[in-house]
CSV table of C-alpha atoms and ligand atoms in Angstrom, one decimal:
chain,number,residue,atom,x,y,z
R,94,MET,CA,-39.1,26.8,-5.8
R,95,MET,CA,-36.4,26.9,-3.3
R,96,SER,CA,-36.7,25.3,-0.2
R,97,ALA,CA,-36.5,26.9,3.4
R,98,GLU,CA,-33.5,24.7,4.1
R,99,HIS,CA,-31.8,25.3,0.9
R,100,LYS,CA,-32.2,28.9,1.4
R,101,PHE,CA,-30.8,28.8,4.9
R,102,GLN,CA,-28.0,26.6,3.7
R,103,GLU,CA,-27.4,29.5,1.0
R,104,LYS,CA,-27.5,32.4,3.3
R,105,ASN,CA,-25.2,30.4,5.7
R,106,ASP,CA,-22.7,29.8,3.0
R,107,ASN,CA,-22.0,33.6,2.3
R,108,ILE,CA,-21.1,34.2,6.0
R,109,LEU,CA,-18.6,31.4,6.2
R,110,LYS,CA,-15.0,32.2,5.3
R,111,SER,CA,-11.7,30.4,5.5
R,112,TYR,CA,-9.5,30.5,8.5
R,113,PHE,CA,-6.0,28.9,9.2
R,114,ALA,CA,-5.6,26.8,12.4
R,115,ASP,CA,-2.8,25.0,14.0
R,116,MET,CA,-4.4,23.2,17.4
R,117,HIS,CA,-1.2,21.7,18.9
R,118,ILE,CA,1.5,24.1,20.4
R,119,HIS,CA,3.5,23.7,23.5
R,120,ILE,CA,4.8,26.3,26.1
R,121,GLY,CA,8.5,25.9,26.9
R,122,ARG,CA,8.4,28.5,29.7
R,123,ASP,CA,5.7,29.8,32.0
R,124,LEU,CA,5.7,33.9,33.3
R,125,TYR,CA,7.8,32.7,36.3
R,126,ASN,CA,10.8,31.5,33.6
R,127,HIS,CA,9.7,27.6,35.0
R,128,PRO,CA,9.8,25.0,32.4
R,129,VAL,CA,6.4,23.7,31.0
R,130,LYS,CA,7.6,21.4,28.0
R,131,ILE,CA,11.1,21.0,29.5
R,132,THR,CA,12.3,20.0,26.1
R,133,ALA,CA,10.9,23.2,24.2
R,134,ALA,CA,12.4,26.4,23.5
R,135,LYS,CA,13.0,28.9,26.6
R,136,ASN,CA,11.2,31.8,24.4
R,137,LEU,CA,8.2,29.7,23.8
R,138,THR,CA,6.1,31.4,26.2
R,139,LEU,CA,2.4,32.2,25.7
R,140,THR,CA,2.9,35.8,25.0
R,141,ASN,CA,5.5,34.9,22.6
R,142,VAL,CA,3.4,32.2,20.7
R,143,LEU,CA,0.4,34.8,20.5
R,144,ARG,CA,2.3,37.4,18.8
R,145,GLU,CA,4.3,35.1,16.7
R,146,SER,CA,1.0,33.6,15.3
R,147,SER,CA,-1.1,37.0,15.0
R,148,ARG,CA,1.9,38.9,13.5
R,149,ARG,CA,4.2,36.8,11.5
R,150,LYS,CA,2.6,33.4,10.7
R,151,GLY,CA,-0.8,34.8,10.1
R,152,ILE,CA,-2.6,31.9,11.6
R,153,ASN,CA,-6.3,32.9,12.9
R,154,LEU,CA,-6.8,30.1,15.4
R,155,ILE,CA,-4.3,28.2,17.6
R,156,GLY,CA,-4.7,25.6,20.4
R,157,VAL,CA,-2.0,25.8,23.2
R,158,ILE,CA,-2.3,22.3,24.5
R,159,ASP,CA,-0.1,23.0,28.0
R,160,SER,CA,-2.9,25.3,29.2
R,161,GLN,CA,-3.8,23.1,32.1
R,162,ALA,CA,-0.6,24.6,33.8
R,163,PRO,CA,-2.0,27.3,36.4
R,164,ALA,CA,0.7,29.6,35.5
R,165,VAL,CA,-0.2,29.7,31.8
R,166,GLN,CA,-3.8,30.6,32.9
R,167,GLN,CA,-2.2,33.1,34.9
R,168,GLU,CA,-0.3,34.7,31.9
R,169,ILE,CA,-3.6,34.6,30.1
R,170,LYS,CA,-5.5,36.4,32.7
R,171,ASN,CA,-2.5,39.1,32.9
R,172,LEU,CA,-3.1,39.9,29.2
R,173,ILE,CA,-7.0,40.1,29.8
R,174,LYS,CA,-6.4,42.4,32.9
R,175,GLU,CA,-4.1,44.7,30.7
R,176,GLY,CA,-6.7,44.5,28.1
R,177,GLU,CA,-4.4,42.9,25.4
R,178,ALA,CA,-6.8,40.0,25.2
R,179,TYR,CA,-10.5,39.0,25.9
R,180,GLU,CA,-12.9,36.0,26.3
R,181,LEU,CA,-15.1,35.4,23.3
R,182,GLU,CA,-18.9,34.6,24.1
R,183,ASP,CA,-18.2,31.4,21.7
R,184,GLY,CA,-15.5,30.2,23.5
R,185,GLY,CA,-11.7,31.0,22.9
R,186,ILE,CA,-9.7,34.0,23.7
R,187,ARG,CA,-8.6,36.9,21.0
R,188,PHE,CA,-5.5,38.6,20.8
R,189,GLU,CA,-4.7,40.8,18.2
R,190,HIS,CA,-5.6,38.6,15.0
R,191,VAL,CA,-5.4,35.2,16.6
R,192,ILE,CA,-8.3,33.3,18.7
R,193,LEU,CA,-6.3,31.0,21.3
R,194,LEU,CA,-8.2,27.8,22.2
R,195,LEU,CA,-7.2,26.3,25.7
R,196,GLY,CA,-6.0,22.9,25.7
R,197,SER,CA,-4.1,20.2,27.4
R,198,GLU,CA,-2.2,17.3,26.0
R,199,ILE,CA,-2.4,14.3,28.3
R,200,GLU,CA,-0.6,10.9,28.6
R,201,VAL,CA,-3.0,8.1,29.2
R,202,TYR,CA,-1.8,4.5,30.5
R,203,ASP,CA,-4.7,2.7,31.7
R,204,ASP,CA,-4.9,-1.0,32.2
R,205,GLU,CA,-6.4,-1.7,29.2
R,206,CYS,CA,-3.7,-0.3,27.0
R,207,GLN,CA,-0.6,-1.4,25.7
R,208,GLY,CA,1.4,1.6,26.2
R,209,PRO,CA,1.1,5.3,26.5
R,210,LEU,CA,-0.7,7.5,24.2
R,211,HIS,CA,-1.2,11.1,24.2
R,212,VAL,CA,-5.0,12.6,23.6
R,213,LEU,CA,-5.8,16.3,23.1
R,214,CYS,CA,-8.6,17.9,25.2
R,215,TYR,CA,-9.9,21.4,24.6
R,216,PHE,CA,-12.3,23.6,26.7
R,217,PRO,CA,-14.3,26.7,25.7
R,218,THR,CA,-13.4,29.1,28.7
R,219,LEU,CA,-11.0,29.8,31.6
R,220,ALA,CA,-13.4,28.9,34.0
R,221,LYS,CA,-13.8,25.4,32.7
R,222,ILE,CA,-10.3,24.9,32.1
R,223,GLU,CA,-9.6,25.8,35.7
R,224,ILE,CA,-12.1,23.2,36.8
R,225,PHE,CA,-10.4,20.6,34.6
R,226,SER,CA,-7.1,21.3,36.3
R,227,GLU,CA,-8.6,21.3,39.7
R,228,TRP,CA,-9.7,17.8,38.8
R,229,LEU,CA,-6.5,16.8,37.1
R,230,THR,CA,-4.7,17.3,40.4
R,231,THR,CA,-6.1,14.3,41.7
R,232,ARG,CA,-4.9,12.2,38.9
R,233,MET,CA,-1.5,13.5,37.9
R,234,LYS,CA,1.4,14.3,39.8
R,235,ASN,CA,2.3,17.8,38.5
R,236,ILE,CA,0.1,19.6,36.3
R,237,THR,CA,2.6,22.7,35.7
R,238,LEU,CA,4.3,20.4,33.3
R,239,SER,CA,3.5,19.4,29.7
R,240,SER,CA,2.0,15.9,28.7
R,241,GLN,CA,2.2,14.3,32.0
R,242,ARG,CA,1.0,11.2,32.8
R,243,TYR,CA,-2.8,10.4,34.1
R,244,TYR,CA,-3.8,7.8,36.8
R,245,GLY,CA,-7.1,6.8,35.2
R,246,THR,CA,-9.0,5.3,32.4
R,247,ALA,CA,-9.2,7.2,28.8
R,248,LYS,CA,-12.9,6.9,29.1
R,249,GLU,CA,-13.0,8.4,32.4
R,250,LEU,CA,-11.2,11.2,30.9
R,251,GLN,CA,-13.2,11.3,27.8
R,252,HIS,CA,-16.5,12.1,29.9
R,253,LYS,CA,-14.7,14.5,32.1
R,254,VAL,CA,-14.0,16.4,28.9
R,255,LYS,CA,-17.5,16.0,27.6
R,256,GLU,CA,-18.8,17.1,31.4
R,257,LEU,CA,-16.8,20.4,30.8
R,258,ALA,CA,-18.3,21.0,27.1
R,259,GLY,CA,-14.9,20.1,25.9
R,260,ILE,CA,-13.3,18.8,22.7
R,261,PHE,CA,-11.5,15.3,22.6
R,262,ILE,CA,-8.8,14.6,20.2
R,263,PRO,CA,-6.5,11.7,19.8
R,264,ALA,CA,-2.9,13.1,19.3
R,265,HIS,CA,-0.6,12.3,16.5
R,266,VAL,CA,-2.2,8.4,16.6
R,267,PHE,CA,0.4,6.9,14.5
R,268,THR,CA,3.8,7.8,16.1
R,269,PRO,CA,5.6,4.4,17.3
R,270,PHE,CA,5.7,5.9,20.9
R,271,LYS,CA,2.8,7.7,22.9
R,272,SER,CA,0.1,7.2,20.4
R,273,LEU,CA,-3.2,5.3,19.9
R,274,TYR,CA,-2.4,3.0,17.3
R,275,GLY,CA,1.6,3.2,17.9
R,276,LYS,CA,1.4,1.9,21.5
R,277,GLY,CA,-2.1,2.0,22.9
R,278,VAL,CA,-4.3,-0.5,20.9
R,279,LYS,CA,-3.9,-3.6,19.4
R,280,SER,CA,-6.1,-3.0,16.3
R,281,SER,CA,-9.1,-0.8,17.3
R,282,LEU,CA,-9.7,2.4,19.1
R,283,LYS,CA,-12.8,1.0,20.8
R,284,GLU,CA,-10.1,-1.0,23.1
R,285,ILE,CA,-9.6,2.0,24.7
R,286,LEU,CA,-11.8,4.8,24.2
R,287,ASP,CA,-15.6,5.6,23.6
R,288,PRO,CA,-15.8,5.9,20.1
R,289,ASP,CA,-18.8,8.3,20.6
R,290,LEU,CA,-16.8,10.9,22.4
R,291,ILE,CA,-14.3,11.6,20.1
R,292,ASP,CA,-14.5,14.9,18.0
R,293,GLY,CA,-11.6,14.5,15.6
R,294,VAL,CA,-8.4,12.7,14.9
R,295,GLU,CA,-5.1,14.1,14.8
R,296,LEU,CA,-2.8,12.7,12.0
R,297,GLY,CA,1.0,13.5,13.1
R,298,LEU,CA,3.9,14.4,11.0
R,299,SER,CA,4.5,11.2,9.5
R,300,SER,CA,1.1,10.3,8.0
R,301,ASP,CA,-1.6,12.0,6.0
R,302,THR,CA,-5.2,11.6,5.0
R,303,GLU,CA,-4.8,8.7,2.5
R,304,MET,CA,-2.6,6.3,4.9
R,305,ALA,CA,-5.0,7.0,7.9
R,306,ASP,CA,-7.9,6.3,5.6
R,307,GLN,CA,-6.6,2.6,5.2
R,308,ILE,CA,-8.4,2.2,8.7
R,309,GLU,CA,-12.1,1.6,8.7
R,310,GLU,CA,-13.0,3.0,12.0
R,311,LEU,CA,-11.1,6.4,11.1
R,312,HIS,CA,-13.6,7.0,8.4
R,313,ASP,CA,-16.2,8.5,10.9
R,314,TYR,CA,-13.8,11.3,11.9
R,315,THR,CA,-12.6,14.2,10.9
R,316,PHE,CA,-8.5,14.7,10.4
R,317,VAL,CA,-6.8,17.5,12.0
R,318,SER,CA,-3.1,18.5,11.0
R,319,ASN,CA,-1.1,20.5,13.6
R,320,SER,CA,2.3,21.3,14.3
R,321,ASP,CA,3.0,20.0,17.6
R,322,ALA,CA,5.3,22.6,17.6
R,323,HIS,CA,8.2,23.1,20.3
R,324,SER,CA,9.8,26.2,19.3
R,325,LEU,CA,8.3,29.6,17.6
R,326,PRO,CA,9.3,28.7,14.1
R,327,LYS,CA,7.8,25.4,14.2
R,328,ILE,CA,4.1,27.1,14.5
R,329,ALA,CA,2.1,25.9,11.7
R,330,ARG,CA,4.6,23.4,10.1
R,331,GLU,CA,1.3,21.4,10.0
R,332,TYR,CA,-2.2,23.3,9.9
R,333,GLN,CA,-5.6,23.3,8.4
R,334,GLU,CA,-7.9,25.8,6.4
R,335,ILE,CA,-11.2,25.7,8.1
R,336,LEU,CA,-14.4,27.0,6.6
R,337,MET,CA,-16.3,28.6,9.5
R,338,LYS,CA,-18.1,31.8,10.5
R,339,GLU,CA,-15.4,33.3,12.6
R,340,PRO,CA,-12.6,31.4,14.7
R,341,SER,CA,-13.9,30.5,18.1
R,342,PHE,CA,-14.4,27.2,20.3
R,343,LYS,CA,-18.0,26.8,18.9
R,344,GLU,CA,-16.9,27.3,15.5
R,345,PHE,CA,-14.3,25.0,15.6
R,346,TYR,CA,-16.3,22.1,17.4
R,347,TYR,CA,-19.0,22.7,14.3
R,348,ALA,CA,-16.3,22.4,11.7
R,349,LEU,CA,-15.0,19.0,13.2
R,350,HIS,CA,-18.7,17.8,13.1
R,351,GLN,CA,-19.6,19.4,9.6
R,352,VAL,CA,-22.5,21.4,10.9
R,353,GLU,CA,-24.3,23.8,8.8
R,354,GLY,CA,-21.6,23.8,6.0
R,355,ARG,CA,-18.8,24.1,8.3
R,356,LYS,CA,-15.9,22.0,7.5
R,357,ILE,CA,-11.9,21.5,7.1
R,358,GLN,CA,-11.5,22.4,3.5
R,359,ARG,CA,-7.8,21.4,3.1
R,360,ASN,CA,-5.3,20.1,5.5
R,361,PHE,CA,-1.6,21.0,5.0
R,362,GLY,CA,1.3,19.0,6.2
R,363,MET,CA,4.8,17.8,5.7
R,364,ASN,CA,4.9,15.0,3.2
R,365,PRO,CA,5.0,11.8,5.3
R,366,GLN,CA,8.5,11.1,4.3
R,367,LEU,CA,9.7,14.0,6.2
R,368,GLY,CA,8.4,13.1,9.4
R,369,LYS,CA,10.8,11.5,11.7
R,370,TYR,CA,9.2,7.8,11.8
R,371,HIS,CA,8.3,7.3,8.4
R,372,THR,CA,10.1,4.1,7.6
R,373,THR,CA,11.0,1.0,10.0
R,374,VAL,CA,14.8,1.3,10.9
R,375,CYS,CA,17.6,0.4,13.1
R,376,VAL,CA,18.0,2.8,16.0
R,377,ASP,CA,21.9,2.3,16.2
R,378,CYS,CA,22.8,2.5,12.6
R,379,LEU,CA,19.7,3.6,10.6
R,380,GLU,CA,19.6,1.0,8.2
R,381,ALA,CA,16.2,0.9,6.4
R,382,LEU,CA,14.7,-2.5,7.3
R,383,SER,CA,11.7,-4.6,6.9
R,384,PRO,CA,8.8,-4.5,9.3
R,385,ARG,CA,9.5,-8.1,9.6
R,386,ASP,CA,13.0,-8.1,10.5
R,387,ASP,CA,13.7,-8.8,14.4
R,388,LYS,CA,17.4,-7.9,14.2
R,389,CYS,CA,19.1,-5.3,11.9
R,390,THR,CA,20.5,-6.8,9.0
R,391,SER,CA,23.5,-4.6,8.7
R,392,CYS,CA,24.6,-4.4,12.4
R,393,GLY,CA,22.7,-6.9,14.2
R,394,SER,CA,20.9,-4.5,16.8
R,395,LYS,CA,17.7,-5.7,18.0
R,396,LYS,CA,16.6,-2.0,18.7
R,397,ILE,CA,14.0,-1.3,15.8
R,398,VAL,CA,11.4,1.3,15.5
R,399,LYS,CA,8.6,0.3,13.4
R,400,GLY,CA,7.7,3.2,10.7
R,401,VAL,CA,4.2,4.5,10.7
R,402,PHE,CA,3.9,3.5,6.9
R,403,ASP,CA,4.3,-0.4,8.0
R,404,ARG,CA,2.4,0.2,11.3
R,405,ILE,CA,-0.7,1.4,9.1
R,406,LYS,CA,0.1,-1.4,6.6
R,407,GLU,CA,-0.4,-3.9,9.5
R,408,LEU,CA,-3.7,-2.1,10.8
R,409,ALA,CA,-5.2,-1.6,7.2
R,410,ASN,CA,-8.7,-3.4,6.7
R,411,ALA,CA,-10.5,-0.7,4.9
R,412,GLN,CA,-12.9,-2.4,2.6
R,413,GLU,CA,-15.4,0.6,1.3
R,414,GLU,CA,-14.6,3.3,-1.0
R,415,ILE,CA,-12.4,5.6,0.3
R,416,VAL,CA,-14.4,8.3,2.2
R,417,SER,CA,-14.9,11.9,0.6
R,418,ARG,CA,-12.0,13.8,2.4
R,419,PRO,CA,-10.6,17.4,2.1
R,420,PRO,CA,-7.4,17.5,-0.1
R,421,TYR,CA,-4.3,16.9,2.1
R,422,ILE,CA,-1.8,19.4,0.6
R,423,TYR,CA,2.2,18.6,1.4
R,424,GLN,CA,3.9,21.8,2.3
R,425,VAL,CA,6.9,22.9,4.3
R,426,PRO,CA,7.2,26.0,6.6
R,427,LEU,CA,9.2,28.8,4.4
R,428,GLU,CA,12.2,28.2,6.9
R,429,TYR,CA,12.9,24.2,5.6
R,430,LEU,CA,13.3,25.7,1.9
R,431,PRO,CA,16.5,25.4,0.3
R,432,LYS,CA,18.5,28.7,0.0
R,433,LEU,CA,16.0,30.2,2.5
R,434,GLY,CA,18.3,31.6,5.4
R,435,PRO,CA,17.1,33.7,8.1
R,436,LYS,CA,18.0,36.9,6.5
R,437,THR,CA,16.1,36.3,3.6
R,438,PHE,CA,13.1,35.5,5.6
R,439,GLU,CA,13.1,38.4,7.5
R,440,LYS,CA,13.1,40.1,4.1
R,441,LEU,CA,10.3,38.1,3.0
R,442,ILE,CA,8.2,38.9,6.3
R,443,SER,CA,8.9,42.5,6.1
R,444,SER,CA,7.6,42.7,2.4
R,445,PHE,CA,4.6,40.4,2.8
R,446,GLN,CA,3.7,40.7,6.6
R,447,THR,CA,3.0,36.9,7.3
R,448,GLU,CA,4.1,33.4,6.6
R,449,MET,CA,0.8,32.3,5.8
R,450,ASN,CA,0.4,35.1,3.1
R,451,ILE,CA,4.0,34.4,1.4
R,452,ILE,CA,3.1,30.5,1.3
R,453,HIS,CA,-0.5,31.1,0.1
R,454,HIS,CA,-1.2,34.3,-1.8
R,455,VAL,CA,2.0,36.5,-2.8
R,456,PRO,CA,2.3,36.1,-6.6
R,457,HIS,CA,5.5,34.9,-8.8
R,458,ASP,CA,6.2,38.5,-10.0
R,459,GLU,CA,6.0,40.2,-6.4
R,460,LEU,CA,8.3,37.4,-5.0
R,461,ILE,CA,11.0,38.1,-7.5
R,462,GLU,CA,11.4,41.8,-6.1
R,463,VAL,CA,12.5,40.6,-3.0
R,464,VAL,CA,14.0,37.1,-3.5
R,465,SER,CA,16.0,35.3,-6.2
R,466,GLU,CA,14.2,33.5,-9.2
R,467,LYS,CA,15.1,30.2,-7.8
R,468,LEU,CA,13.8,30.7,-4.5
R,469,ALA,CA,10.4,32.2,-5.9
R,470,ASP,CA,10.2,28.9,-7.6
R,471,TYR,CA,10.8,26.9,-4.6
R,472,ILE,CA,7.9,28.9,-2.8
R,473,ILE,CA,5.4,28.6,-5.8
R,474,ARG,CA,6.2,24.7,-5.9
R,475,ASN,CA,5.9,24.6,-2.1
R,476,ARG,CA,2.6,26.1,-2.3
R,477,GLU,CA,1.3,23.6,-4.9
R,478,GLY,CA,2.7,20.8,-2.6
R,479,ARG,CA,5.5,19.8,-5.3
R,480,MET,CA,8.8,19.7,-3.4
R,481,SER,CA,11.1,16.7,-3.7
R,482,ILE,CA,11.7,14.7,-0.6
R,483,LYS,CA,14.4,11.9,0.8
R,484,ALA,CA,12.5,9.7,3.6
R,485,GLY,CA,13.0,9.9,7.3
R,486,GLY,CA,13.0,7.1,10.0
R,487,GLY,CA,14.0,5.9,13.2
R,488,GLY,CA,13.7,9.5,15.0
R,489,LYS,CA,15.6,11.4,12.0
R,490,TYR,CA,13.5,13.6,9.9
R,491,GLY,CA,13.5,13.6,6.2
R,492,LYS,CA,15.1,16.2,3.6
R,493,ILE,CA,13.8,18.3,1.0
R,494,GLU,CA,15.9,17.7,-1.9
R,495,ASN,CA,17.8,20.4,-3.6
R,496,VAL,CA,16.2,20.4,-6.9
R,497,ASP,CA,17.8,22.3,-10.0
J,232,LIG,ZN1,2.3,14.2,22.3
J,233,LIG,ZN1,2.8,17.5,22.0
């Protein structure tokens, strides 16, 4: 006989579906054409992010992490007033085919930590993030700009986020500057954070699941992989597939905590070797170095950036068998593929609608009606995580190798 619990599980499984999500996207300019993330593209406005995600990327859930800026909130309110967007009961804002979660990336630098680190905070409603923004004005010089320095302790921030029913995720945790393990802590996140008030951990472009699981304390958390996009084309250069009822704030929270079958099914990201900080290198001449070198063996410079790979090796302490994790699939956005210029990209989009559709679904025989056999091969190879890579380091991205 089937237990009641089992029956419920089965019924529940039937209504869970897969959705693509990218939870770390910046804003370049607000509706007054003022900068938000100064280094981001001028056309990276909230409205353009929503349109690009819904119409061309085919992403179902996005996090805009400059939403603490009052002008960004105003732009959302305008869309709601014009009937182009509306707030969901379970949190989040629908625009066409995409659901927007309101987030904020914050730079923490409290007395207990070694250096600045970035964290991501998400809130269910406009009302809640407005309260958060109000609170931030007492702890931040300028809330209209992206990723600003917050004056207070990280734990205080965690408590505020939880008080407002928010989600708290340390960002790109291994990057050499501005991250938890890169600069923040010496060995354990408990030095700075309350481990019970963390909802997930963002891997960042230079690491993947297997690398991160070398650190035992991370076994307790769900890993997210996001783009940190500073321009429209970079949206969804990393993302995840989430099994949930529908995209919303509540369902995203459930997926992070694996409530009743919701979960992250697959992480998609660039091979860590493509990231800017994979290997340890000399900043001046980019010579690859050993993490033990205190000056460059080629030019003698003392400016060395320790790569993520070497930093993780230093921290590695996992004893137990690797925890069960969703697969991490190495992929690049279509624009990174060799032989894929802007014209071909437009041709693909007009034939097959969205980038997610092209990356995941269009079969080879349909691809070759639109693009060359070689490019169709690259697309399939990318779908399966089989591209060859030349490693990056010291702020220089790795490269896809032209394989013939
Ligand atoms: Zn950041
Ligand atoms: Zn960021």
